């Protein structure tokens, strides 16, 4: 972990300001955060998952007024985009209620164009976690600042009705893979999102009951099938593998609190299998861009260390993240120094160009971990 150790506190603080600047500069006037402004496959699209964590990072840096306003604008954009699909959700929920199977292609999208449309490009749509993560992040923002977010109550109701009806369906995971599986990190995001929706106090009685049933259903399913014999959460139900996304099930989603044995074993096992010198792989079989180490996952691992009372370990992850910034102070999606599948790297460069840089989610996670450790602009 020596790579980042020559960075001073002032260097770390400078990257806080720079991260806010990168995110603000690229935020659309609509409020949407593009995942990465120039990267061929992401350009022009905003993901609920990425955006929710970016907004959480911005929301935490209250000393920068524009950061809070930026998060508020993102949440208002999400509320508009989700509410605009209220009729689609009602029809999906009604069909599911009649016992009809709803094809994946008819479910809500995973990413939106910056003006809230679906866009013309094919994608691995149908990922439920983003709707849960958005509800969770919106709840955090409102709780922290008491901010009024235009249209939030309507958006929360629509997203909550959608998740309460479909939480137990298989869908693509955080990495937009394995549509036939039920992913534990997805269930953790939905669980946190539905709790947040309930705590916001905007649900009507029927929705509230459906939400409570879904929360209890997730808990029962995870208890029965979500934990491997080795004691850690499973990448998906039935798998014995771990995945970097499972870190979020502990902090911040609290599916298991940091002190619980399942939480401790999960974080330790992800670190043992996937962390290398401060960077964290997504999962062992990853071949995307050769399977590099993801900046944002170092943020999740550091965040978990911080919450479990290990600030020094957390700081080493923050330092590693900062050491990956380009000369322009931009954080990439992943770094290619210790690849799991080096023979697959070039194929992705040929297909989509060099690794997405800046990735706004990487900056968002840097802001979160910096705040956890008291590093401010
Ligand atoms: C990742 C997703 C992410 C998207 C946009 C994909 O390559 O697998 O987790 O949401 O990029 O950043």
CSV table of C-alpha atoms and ligand atoms in Angstrom, one decimal:
chain,number,residue,atom,x,y,z
A,1,UNK,CA,0.0,0.0,0.0
A,2,UNK,CA,3.0,2.2,-0.3
A,3,UNK,CA,1.9,3.7,-3.6
A,4,UNK,CA,-0.2,6.4,-2.0
A,5,UNK,CA,1.6,6.9,1.3
A,6,UNK,CA,3.6,9.9,0.1
A,7,UNK,CA,0.4,11.9,-0.4
A,8,UNK,CA,-0.2,14.6,2.2
A,9,UNK,CA,-3.5,15.5,3.8
A,10,UNK,CA,-3.5,18.6,1.6
A,11,UNK,CA,-3.2,16.4,-1.5
A,12,UNK,CA,-6.2,14.4,-0.3
A,13,UNK,CA,-8.2,17.6,0.4
A,14,UNK,CA,-7.3,19.0,-3.1
A,15,UNK,CA,-8.8,15.9,-4.7
A,16,UNK,CA,-12.0,16.6,-2.7
A,17,UNK,CA,-12.4,20.0,-4.3
A,18,UNK,CA,-11.4,18.6,-7.7
A,19,UNK,CA,-13.9,15.8,-7.4
A,20,UNK,CA,-16.7,18.3,-6.7
A,21,UNK,CA,-15.5,20.3,-9.6
A,22,UNK,CA,-15.4,17.3,-12.0
A,23,UNK,CA,-18.9,16.3,-11.0
A,24,UNK,CA,-20.4,19.8,-11.1
A,25,UNK,CA,-18.8,20.5,-14.5
A,26,UNK,CA,-20.3,17.4,-16.1
A,27,UNK,CA,-23.7,17.5,-14.4
A,28,UNK,CA,-26.4,18.2,-17.0
A,29,UNK,CA,-28.6,21.2,-16.6
A,30,UNK,CA,-31.4,18.6,-16.2
A,31,UNK,CA,-29.8,17.4,-13.0
A,32,UNK,CA,-28.6,14.1,-14.4
A,33,UNK,CA,-25.0,13.0,-13.8
A,34,UNK,CA,-23.5,11.3,-16.8
A,35,UNK,CA,-21.6,8.2,-15.8
A,36,UNK,CA,-18.5,9.3,-17.8
A,37,UNK,CA,-18.7,12.3,-20.2
A,38,UNK,CA,-16.6,11.0,-23.1
A,39,UNK,CA,-16.5,7.3,-22.8
A,40,UNK,CA,-18.0,5.8,-25.9
A,41,UNK,CA,-20.4,3.3,-24.3
A,42,UNK,CA,-21.6,5.6,-21.4
A,43,UNK,CA,-21.6,9.0,-23.1
A,44,UNK,CA,-25.0,10.8,-22.7
A,45,UNK,CA,-26.4,8.4,-20.2
A,46,UNK,CA,-27.0,8.6,-16.4
A,47,UNK,CA,-27.4,5.5,-14.3
A,48,UNK,CA,-29.5,5.5,-11.1
A,49,UNK,CA,-26.8,3.4,-9.3
A,50,UNK,CA,-23.8,5.6,-10.2
A,51,UNK,CA,-25.8,8.8,-9.7
A,52,UNK,CA,-27.1,7.8,-6.3
A,53,UNK,CA,-23.6,7.3,-4.9
A,54,UNK,CA,-22.3,10.5,-6.7
A,55,UNK,CA,-25.2,12.4,-5.1
A,56,UNK,CA,-24.3,10.9,-1.7
A,57,UNK,CA,-20.7,12.1,-2.1
A,58,UNK,CA,-21.8,15.6,-3.0
A,59,UNK,CA,-24.5,15.7,-0.2
A,60,UNK,CA,-21.8,15.1,2.4
A,61,UNK,CA,-19.6,18.1,1.5
A,62,UNK,CA,-21.9,20.8,3.0
A,63,UNK,CA,-19.0,23.3,3.1
A,64,UNK,CA,-19.3,23.6,-0.7
A,65,UNK,CA,-22.8,25.0,-1.3
A,66,UNK,CA,-22.9,24.0,-4.9
A,67,UNK,CA,-22.3,20.4,-3.9
A,68,UNK,CA,-25.6,20.2,-1.9
A,69,UNK,CA,-27.5,22.0,-4.7
A,70,UNK,CA,-26.1,19.5,-7.2
A,71,UNK,CA,-27.3,16.5,-5.1
A,72,UNK,CA,-30.8,18.1,-4.8
A,73,UNK,CA,-30.9,18.7,-8.5
A,74,UNK,CA,-30.0,15.1,-9.2
A,75,UNK,CA,-32.7,13.7,-6.8
A,76,UNK,CA,-35.3,16.0,-8.4
A,77,UNK,CA,-34.3,14.8,-11.8
A,78,UNK,CA,-34.7,11.1,-10.6
A,79,UNK,CA,-38.1,11.9,-9.1
A,80,UNK,CA,-39.2,13.4,-12.5
A,81,UNK,CA,-37.9,10.5,-14.5
A,82,UNK,CA,-39.4,7.9,-12.3
A,83,UNK,CA,-42.8,9.7,-11.9
A,84,UNK,CA,-43.0,10.0,-15.6
A,85,UNK,CA,-43.2,6.1,-15.7
A,86,UNK,CA,-46.0,5.9,-13.1
A,87,UNK,CA,-48.5,4.4,-15.5
A,88,UNK,CA,-46.0,1.9,-16.8
A,89,UNK,CA,-45.4,0.8,-13.2
A,90,UNK,CA,-49.1,0.6,-12.4
A,91,UNK,CA,-49.6,-1.6,-15.4
A,92,UNK,CA,-46.6,-3.8,-14.6
A,93,UNK,CA,-47.7,-4.2,-10.9
A,94,UNK,CA,-51.3,-5.0,-12.0
A,95,UNK,CA,-50.1,-7.7,-14.4
A,96,UNK,CA,-47.8,-9.2,-11.7
A,97,UNK,CA,-50.8,-9.1,-9.3
A,98,UNK,CA,-52.8,-11.2,-11.8
A,99,UNK,CA,-49.9,-13.7,-11.8
A,100,UNK,CA,-48.8,-12.8,-15.3
A,101,UNK,CA,-45.1,-13.0,-16.1
A,102,UNK,CA,-43.7,-9.7,-17.2
A,103,UNK,CA,-40.9,-10.0,-19.8
A,104,UNK,CA,-37.5,-8.3,-18.9
A,105,UNK,CA,-37.8,-6.0,-21.9
A,106,UNK,CA,-40.9,-4.4,-20.5
A,107,UNK,CA,-39.3,-3.5,-17.1
A,108,UNK,CA,-38.0,0.0,-16.3
A,109,UNK,CA,-34.7,0.9,-17.8
A,110,UNK,CA,-31.3,0.9,-16.0
A,111,UNK,CA,-30.0,4.1,-17.4
A,112,UNK,CA,-31.6,7.2,-18.9
A,113,UNK,CA,-30.5,9.8,-21.4
A,114,UNK,CA,-29.7,13.1,-19.6
A,115,UNK,CA,-33.1,14.4,-20.5
A,116,UNK,CA,-34.8,11.4,-19.0
A,117,UNK,CA,-35.4,9.4,-22.1
A,118,UNK,CA,-34.5,5.8,-22.8
A,119,UNK,CA,-32.1,6.4,-25.7
A,120,UNK,CA,-31.7,4.5,-28.9
A,121,UNK,CA,-28.8,2.2,-27.8
A,122,UNK,CA,-29.3,-1.4,-26.7
A,123,UNK,CA,-28.3,-2.0,-23.1
A,124,UNK,CA,-28.5,-4.7,-20.4
A,125,UNK,CA,-31.7,-3.2,-19.0
A,126,UNK,CA,-33.6,-4.4,-16.0
A,127,UNK,CA,-31.5,-3.8,-13.0
A,128,UNK,CA,-33.5,-3.3,-9.8
A,129,UNK,CA,-30.7,-2.1,-7.5
A,130,UNK,CA,-30.5,1.4,-9.0
A,131,UNK,CA,-34.1,2.2,-7.9
A,132,UNK,CA,-33.3,1.0,-4.4
A,133,UNK,CA,-30.0,2.9,-4.2
A,134,UNK,CA,-31.7,6.0,-5.4
A,135,UNK,CA,-34.4,5.8,-2.7
A,136,UNK,CA,-31.6,5.2,-0.1
A,137,UNK,CA,-29.6,8.2,-1.3
A,138,UNK,CA,-32.6,10.5,-1.5
A,139,UNK,CA,-33.5,9.5,2.1
A,140,UNK,CA,-29.9,10.3,3.3
A,141,UNK,CA,-29.9,13.7,1.6
A,142,UNK,CA,-33.3,14.7,3.0
A,143,UNK,CA,-32.4,13.4,6.5
A,144,UNK,CA,-29.0,15.2,6.5
A,145,UNK,CA,-30.1,18.6,5.2
A,146,UNK,CA,-33.9,18.7,5.5
A,147,UNK,CA,-33.8,19.9,1.9
A,148,UNK,CA,-37.0,20.1,-0.2
A,149,UNK,CA,-36.6,18.0,-3.3
A,150,UNK,CA,-39.2,18.9,-6.0
A,151,UNK,CA,-41.5,16.0,-6.8
A,152,UNK,CA,-39.7,13.6,-4.4
A,153,UNK,CA,-42.8,12.1,-2.7
A,154,UNK,CA,-44.4,11.1,-6.1
A,155,UNK,CA,-41.1,9.6,-7.3
A,156,UNK,CA,-40.6,7.7,-4.1
A,157,UNK,CA,-44.1,6.2,-4.2
A,158,UNK,CA,-43.6,5.0,-7.8
A,159,UNK,CA,-40.2,3.5,-7.1
A,160,UNK,CA,-41.4,1.8,-3.9
A,161,UNK,CA,-44.5,0.3,-5.6
A,162,UNK,CA,-42.2,-1.1,-8.4
A,163,UNK,CA,-39.6,-2.6,-6.0
A,164,UNK,CA,-42.2,-4.0,-3.6
A,165,UNK,CA,-43.8,-5.9,-6.5
A,166,UNK,CA,-40.7,-7.1,-8.3
A,167,UNK,CA,-37.9,-7.5,-5.6
A,168,UNK,CA,-37.7,-11.2,-5.8
A,169,UNK,CA,-37.3,-11.4,-9.6
A,170,UNK,CA,-33.9,-12.2,-11.2
A,171,UNK,CA,-32.3,-9.2,-12.9
A,172,UNK,CA,-28.9,-8.0,-14.1
A,173,UNK,CA,-26.4,-7.2,-11.3
A,174,UNK,CA,-24.3,-4.1,-10.5
A,175,UNK,CA,-22.0,-5.1,-13.3
A,176,UNK,CA,-24.9,-5.7,-15.8
A,177,UNK,CA,-24.4,-9.4,-15.9
A,178,UNK,CA,-26.2,-12.7,-15.1
A,179,UNK,CA,-29.8,-11.7,-15.7
A,180,UNK,CA,-31.0,-15.1,-14.6
A,181,UNK,CA,-29.8,-14.8,-11.1
A,182,UNK,CA,-30.9,-13.1,-7.9
A,183,UNK,CA,-28.0,-11.0,-6.7
A,184,UNK,CA,-27.5,-10.4,-3.0
A,185,UNK,CA,-26.1,-6.9,-3.6
A,186,UNK,CA,-29.3,-6.1,-5.5
A,187,UNK,CA,-31.4,-7.4,-2.7
A,188,UNK,CA,-29.4,-5.3,-0.2
A,189,UNK,CA,-30.0,-2.2,-2.3
A,190,UNK,CA,-33.7,-2.8,-2.5
A,191,UNK,CA,-33.9,-3.5,1.2
A,192,UNK,CA,-32.2,-0.2,2.0
A,193,UNK,CA,-34.3,1.7,-0.5
A,194,UNK,CA,-37.6,0.4,0.7
A,195,UNK,CA,-36.7,1.1,4.3
A,196,UNK,CA,-35.8,4.7,3.3
A,197,UNK,CA,-39.0,5.0,1.4
A,198,UNK,CA,-41.0,4.0,4.5
A,199,UNK,CA,-39.0,6.4,6.7
A,200,UNK,CA,-39.7,9.3,4.4
A,201,UNK,CA,-43.3,8.9,5.4
A,202,UNK,CA,-44.9,9.6,2.0
A,203,UNK,CA,-46.4,6.2,1.3
A,204,UNK,CA,-50.1,5.4,1.2
A,205,UNK,CA,-51.3,2.5,3.3
A,206,UNK,CA,-51.4,-0.1,0.6
A,207,UNK,CA,-47.9,0.7,-0.7
A,208,UNK,CA,-46.7,0.8,2.9
A,209,UNK,CA,-48.0,-2.7,3.5
A,210,UNK,CA,-46.5,-4.0,0.3
A,211,UNK,CA,-43.1,-2.4,1.2
A,212,UNK,CA,-43.1,-3.9,4.7
A,213,UNK,CA,-43.9,-7.3,3.2
A,214,UNK,CA,-41.0,-6.9,0.7
A,215,UNK,CA,-38.6,-5.9,3.4
A,216,UNK,CA,-39.5,-8.9,5.5
A,217,UNK,CA,-39.4,-11.2,2.4
A,218,UNK,CA,-35.8,-10.0,1.6
A,219,UNK,CA,-34.7,-10.7,5.1
A,220,UNK,CA,-36.2,-14.2,5.1
A,221,UNK,CA,-34.7,-15.0,1.7
A,222,UNK,CA,-31.2,-13.8,2.7
A,223,UNK,CA,-31.3,-15.7,6.0
A,224,UNK,CA,-32.4,-18.9,4.2
A,225,UNK,CA,-30.3,-18.7,1.1
A,226,UNK,CA,-28.0,-15.6,1.0
A,227,UNK,CA,-25.1,-16.8,3.2
A,228,UNK,CA,-22.5,-19.4,2.0
A,229,UNK,CA,-21.3,-22.2,4.3
A,230,UNK,CA,-18.1,-20.2,4.8
A,231,UNK,CA,-20.2,-17.5,6.5
A,232,UNK,CA,-20.1,-14.7,3.9
A,233,UNK,CA,-22.8,-13.3,1.7
A,234,UNK,CA,-23.1,-14.9,-1.7
A,235,UNK,CA,-22.6,-13.2,-5.0
A,236,UNK,CA,-26.0,-14.6,-6.1
A,237,UNK,CA,-28.3,-17.1,-4.5
A,238,UNK,CA,-26.8,-20.5,-5.1
A,239,UNK,CA,-23.2,-19.2,-5.7
A,240,UNK,CA,-20.3,-19.6,-3.2
A,241,UNK,CA,-18.3,-16.7,-4.8
A,242,UNK,CA,-18.0,-13.2,-3.3
A,243,UNK,CA,-18.3,-10.0,-5.3
A,244,UNK,CA,-17.0,-6.5,-4.5
A,245,UNK,CA,-20.6,-5.2,-4.6
A,246,UNK,CA,-21.4,-7.2,-1.5
A,247,UNK,CA,-19.5,-4.7,0.6
A,248,UNK,CA,-22.4,-2.3,0.2
A,249,UNK,CA,-24.7,-4.8,1.9
A,250,UNK,CA,-22.9,-4.0,5.1
A,251,UNK,CA,-22.0,-0.3,4.7
A,252,UNK,CA,-24.0,1.6,3.7
A,253,UNK,CA,-27.1,-0.7,3.2
A,254,UNK,CA,-27.0,-2.3,6.6
A,255,UNK,CA,-28.5,-5.6,5.5
A,256,UNK,CA,-26.2,-6.9,8.2
A,257,UNK,CA,-24.8,-4.3,10.7
A,258,UNK,CA,-21.0,-4.0,10.8
A,259,UNK,CA,-20.8,-5.8,14.1
A,260,UNK,CA,-22.6,-8.9,12.8
A,261,UNK,CA,-20.6,-12.0,12.0
A,262,UNK,CA,-21.9,-12.3,8.5
A,263,UNK,CA,-20.9,-8.7,7.9
A,264,UNK,CA,-17.4,-9.1,9.3
A,265,UNK,CA,-16.8,-12.3,7.4
A,266,UNK,CA,-18.1,-10.8,4.1
A,267,UNK,CA,-15.9,-7.7,4.3
A,268,UNK,CA,-12.9,-9.8,5.3
A,269,UNK,CA,-13.5,-12.4,2.5
A,270,UNK,CA,-13.9,-9.7,-0.2
A,271,UNK,CA,-10.7,-8.1,1.0
A,272,UNK,CA,-8.8,-11.4,1.1
A,273,UNK,CA,-10.0,-12.5,-2.4
A,274,UNK,CA,-10.3,-9.3,-4.3
A,275,UNK,CA,-8.1,-6.5,-2.8
A,276,UNK,CA,-4.6,-6.1,-4.1
A,277,UNK,CA,-2.4,-3.2,-2.8
A,278,UNK,CA,-5.4,-0.9,-2.1
A,279,UNK,CA,-7.3,-1.6,-5.3
A,280,UNK,CA,-10.3,-4.0,-5.4
A,281,UNK,CA,-11.4,-6.3,-8.2
A,282,UNK,CA,-15.1,-6.8,-8.9
A,283,UNK,CA,-14.9,-10.6,-8.8
A,284,UNK,CA,-12.3,-13.3,-9.6
A,285,UNK,CA,-13.7,-14.2,-13.0
A,286,UNK,CA,-13.9,-10.6,-14.3
A,287,UNK,CA,-12.5,-10.1,-17.8
A,288,UNK,CA,-13.9,-6.6,-18.6
A,289,UNK,CA,-10.8,-4.6,-19.6
A,290,UNK,CA,-8.8,-7.6,-18.4
A,291,UNK,CA,-10.4,-7.4,-14.9
A,292,UNK,CA,-8.6,-4.5,-13.3
A,293,UNK,CA,-9.0,-2.9,-9.9
A,294,UNK,CA,-11.9,-0.5,-9.4
A,295,UNK,CA,-11.4,2.8,-7.7
A,296,UNK,CA,-15.0,2.9,-6.5
A,297,UNK,CA,-14.7,-0.5,-4.8
A,298,UNK,CA,-11.7,0.7,-2.8
A,299,UNK,CA,-14.1,3.4,-1.7
A,300,UNK,CA,-16.6,0.8,-0.4
A,301,UNK,CA,-13.9,-1.2,1.3
A,302,UNK,CA,-12.5,1.9,3.0
A,303,UNK,CA,-16.0,3.0,4.0
A,304,UNK,CA,-16.6,-0.4,5.6
A,305,UNK,CA,-13.3,-0.2,7.5
A,306,UNK,CA,-14.1,3.3,8.7
A,307,UNK,CA,-17.5,2.2,9.9
A,308,UNK,CA,-16.1,-0.9,11.7
A,309,UNK,CA,-13.7,1.4,13.6
A,310,UNK,CA,-10.5,0.9,11.5
A,311,UNK,CA,-9.8,4.4,10.3
A,312,UNK,CA,-6.1,3.7,9.5
A,313,UNK,CA,-7.1,0.9,7.1
A,314,UNK,CA,-9.7,3.1,5.6
A,315,UNK,CA,-7.1,5.9,5.1
A,316,UNK,CA,-4.9,3.6,3.1
A,317,UNK,CA,-7.7,2.9,0.7
A,318,UNK,CA,-8.4,6.6,0.3
A,319,UNK,CA,-4.7,7.2,-0.4
A,320,UNK,CA,-4.7,4.5,-3.0
A,321,UNK,CA,-7.7,6.0,-4.7
A,322,UNK,CA,-6.1,9.4,-4.7
A,323,UNK,CA,-2.9,8.0,-6.1
A,324,UNK,CA,-4.8,6.7,-9.2
A,325,UNK,CA,-5.9,10.3,-10.3
A,326,UNK,CA,-4.5,11.5,-13.6
A,327,UNK,CA,-2.5,14.7,-13.9
A,328,UNK,CA,-5.8,16.5,-14.5
A,329,UNK,CA,-7.1,15.1,-11.2
A,330,UNK,CA,-9.5,12.7,-12.8
A,331,UNK,CA,-10.3,9.3,-11.5
A,332,UNK,CA,-10.8,6.4,-13.9
A,333,UNK,CA,-13.2,3.5,-13.6
A,334,UNK,CA,-10.5,0.9,-13.1
A,335,UNK,CA,-6.7,0.6,-13.3
A,336,UNK,CA,-4.9,-1.9,-15.4
A,337,UNK,CA,-1.8,-2.6,-13.2
A,338,UNK,CA,-2.7,-6.0,-11.8
A,339,UNK,CA,-5.2,-7.6,-14.3
A,340,UNK,CA,-7.0,-10.9,-13.6
A,341,UNK,CA,-7.2,-11.7,-17.3
A,342,UNK,CA,-4.6,-9.6,-19.1
A,343,UNK,CA,-5.2,-11.3,-22.4
A,344,UNK,CA,-8.7,-9.8,-22.5
A,345,UNK,CA,-7.6,-6.1,-22.0
A,346,UNK,CA,-6.9,-5.2,-25.6
A,347,UNK,CA,-10.2,-6.6,-26.9
A,348,UNK,CA,-12.1,-4.0,-24.8
A,349,UNK,CA,-9.9,-1.2,-25.8
A,350,UNK,CA,-10.6,-2.1,-29.4
A,351,UNK,CA,-14.3,-2.2,-28.7
A,352,UNK,CA,-15.0,0.8,-26.5
A,353,UNK,CA,-11.7,2.8,-26.3
A,354,UNK,CA,-9.5,3.3,-23.2
A,355,UNK,CA,-10.9,2.9,-19.7
A,356,UNK,CA,-13.7,5.4,-18.8
A,357,UNK,CA,-12.0,8.5,-17.3
A,358,UNK,CA,-13.2,10.4,-15.5
A,359,UNK,CA,-15.8,8.1,-14.0
A,360,UNK,CA,-18.0,10.3,-11.9
A,361,UNK,CA,-18.9,7.3,-9.6
A,362,UNK,CA,-15.2,7.0,-8.7
A,363,UNK,CA,-15.2,10.7,-7.7
A,364,UNK,CA,-18.4,10.2,-5.7
A,365,UNK,CA,-16.9,7.3,-3.7
A,366,UNK,CA,-13.8,9.4,-3.1
A,367,UNK,CA,-16.0,12.1,-1.6
A,368,UNK,CA,-17.8,9.7,0.6
A,369,UNK,CA,-14.7,8.1,2.0
A,370,UNK,CA,-12.9,11.4,2.4
A,371,UNK,CA,-15.9,12.7,4.4
A,372,UNK,CA,-15.9,9.5,6.6
A,373,UNK,CA,-12.3,10.3,7.4
A,374,UNK,CA,-12.7,14.0,8.0
A,375,UNK,CA,-10.9,15.1,4.8
A,376,UNK,CA,-12.6,18.2,3.6
A,377,UNK,CA,-12.0,20.8,0.9
B,1,LIG,C1,-20.6,-1.0,-14.8
B,1,LIG,C2,-21.8,-0.5,-14.0
B,1,LIG,C3,-21.9,1.0,-14.1
B,1,LIG,C4,-21.8,1.5,-15.6
B,1,LIG,C5,-21.7,3.0,-15.7
B,1,LIG,C6,-20.6,-0.5,-16.2
B,1,LIG,O1,-19.4,-0.9,-16.9
B,1,LIG,O2,-20.6,-2.4,-14.8
B,1,LIG,O3,-21.7,-0.8,-12.7
B,1,LIG,O4,-23.1,1.4,-13.6
B,1,LIG,O5,-20.6,0.9,-16.2
B,1,LIG,O6,-20.6,3.5,-15.0
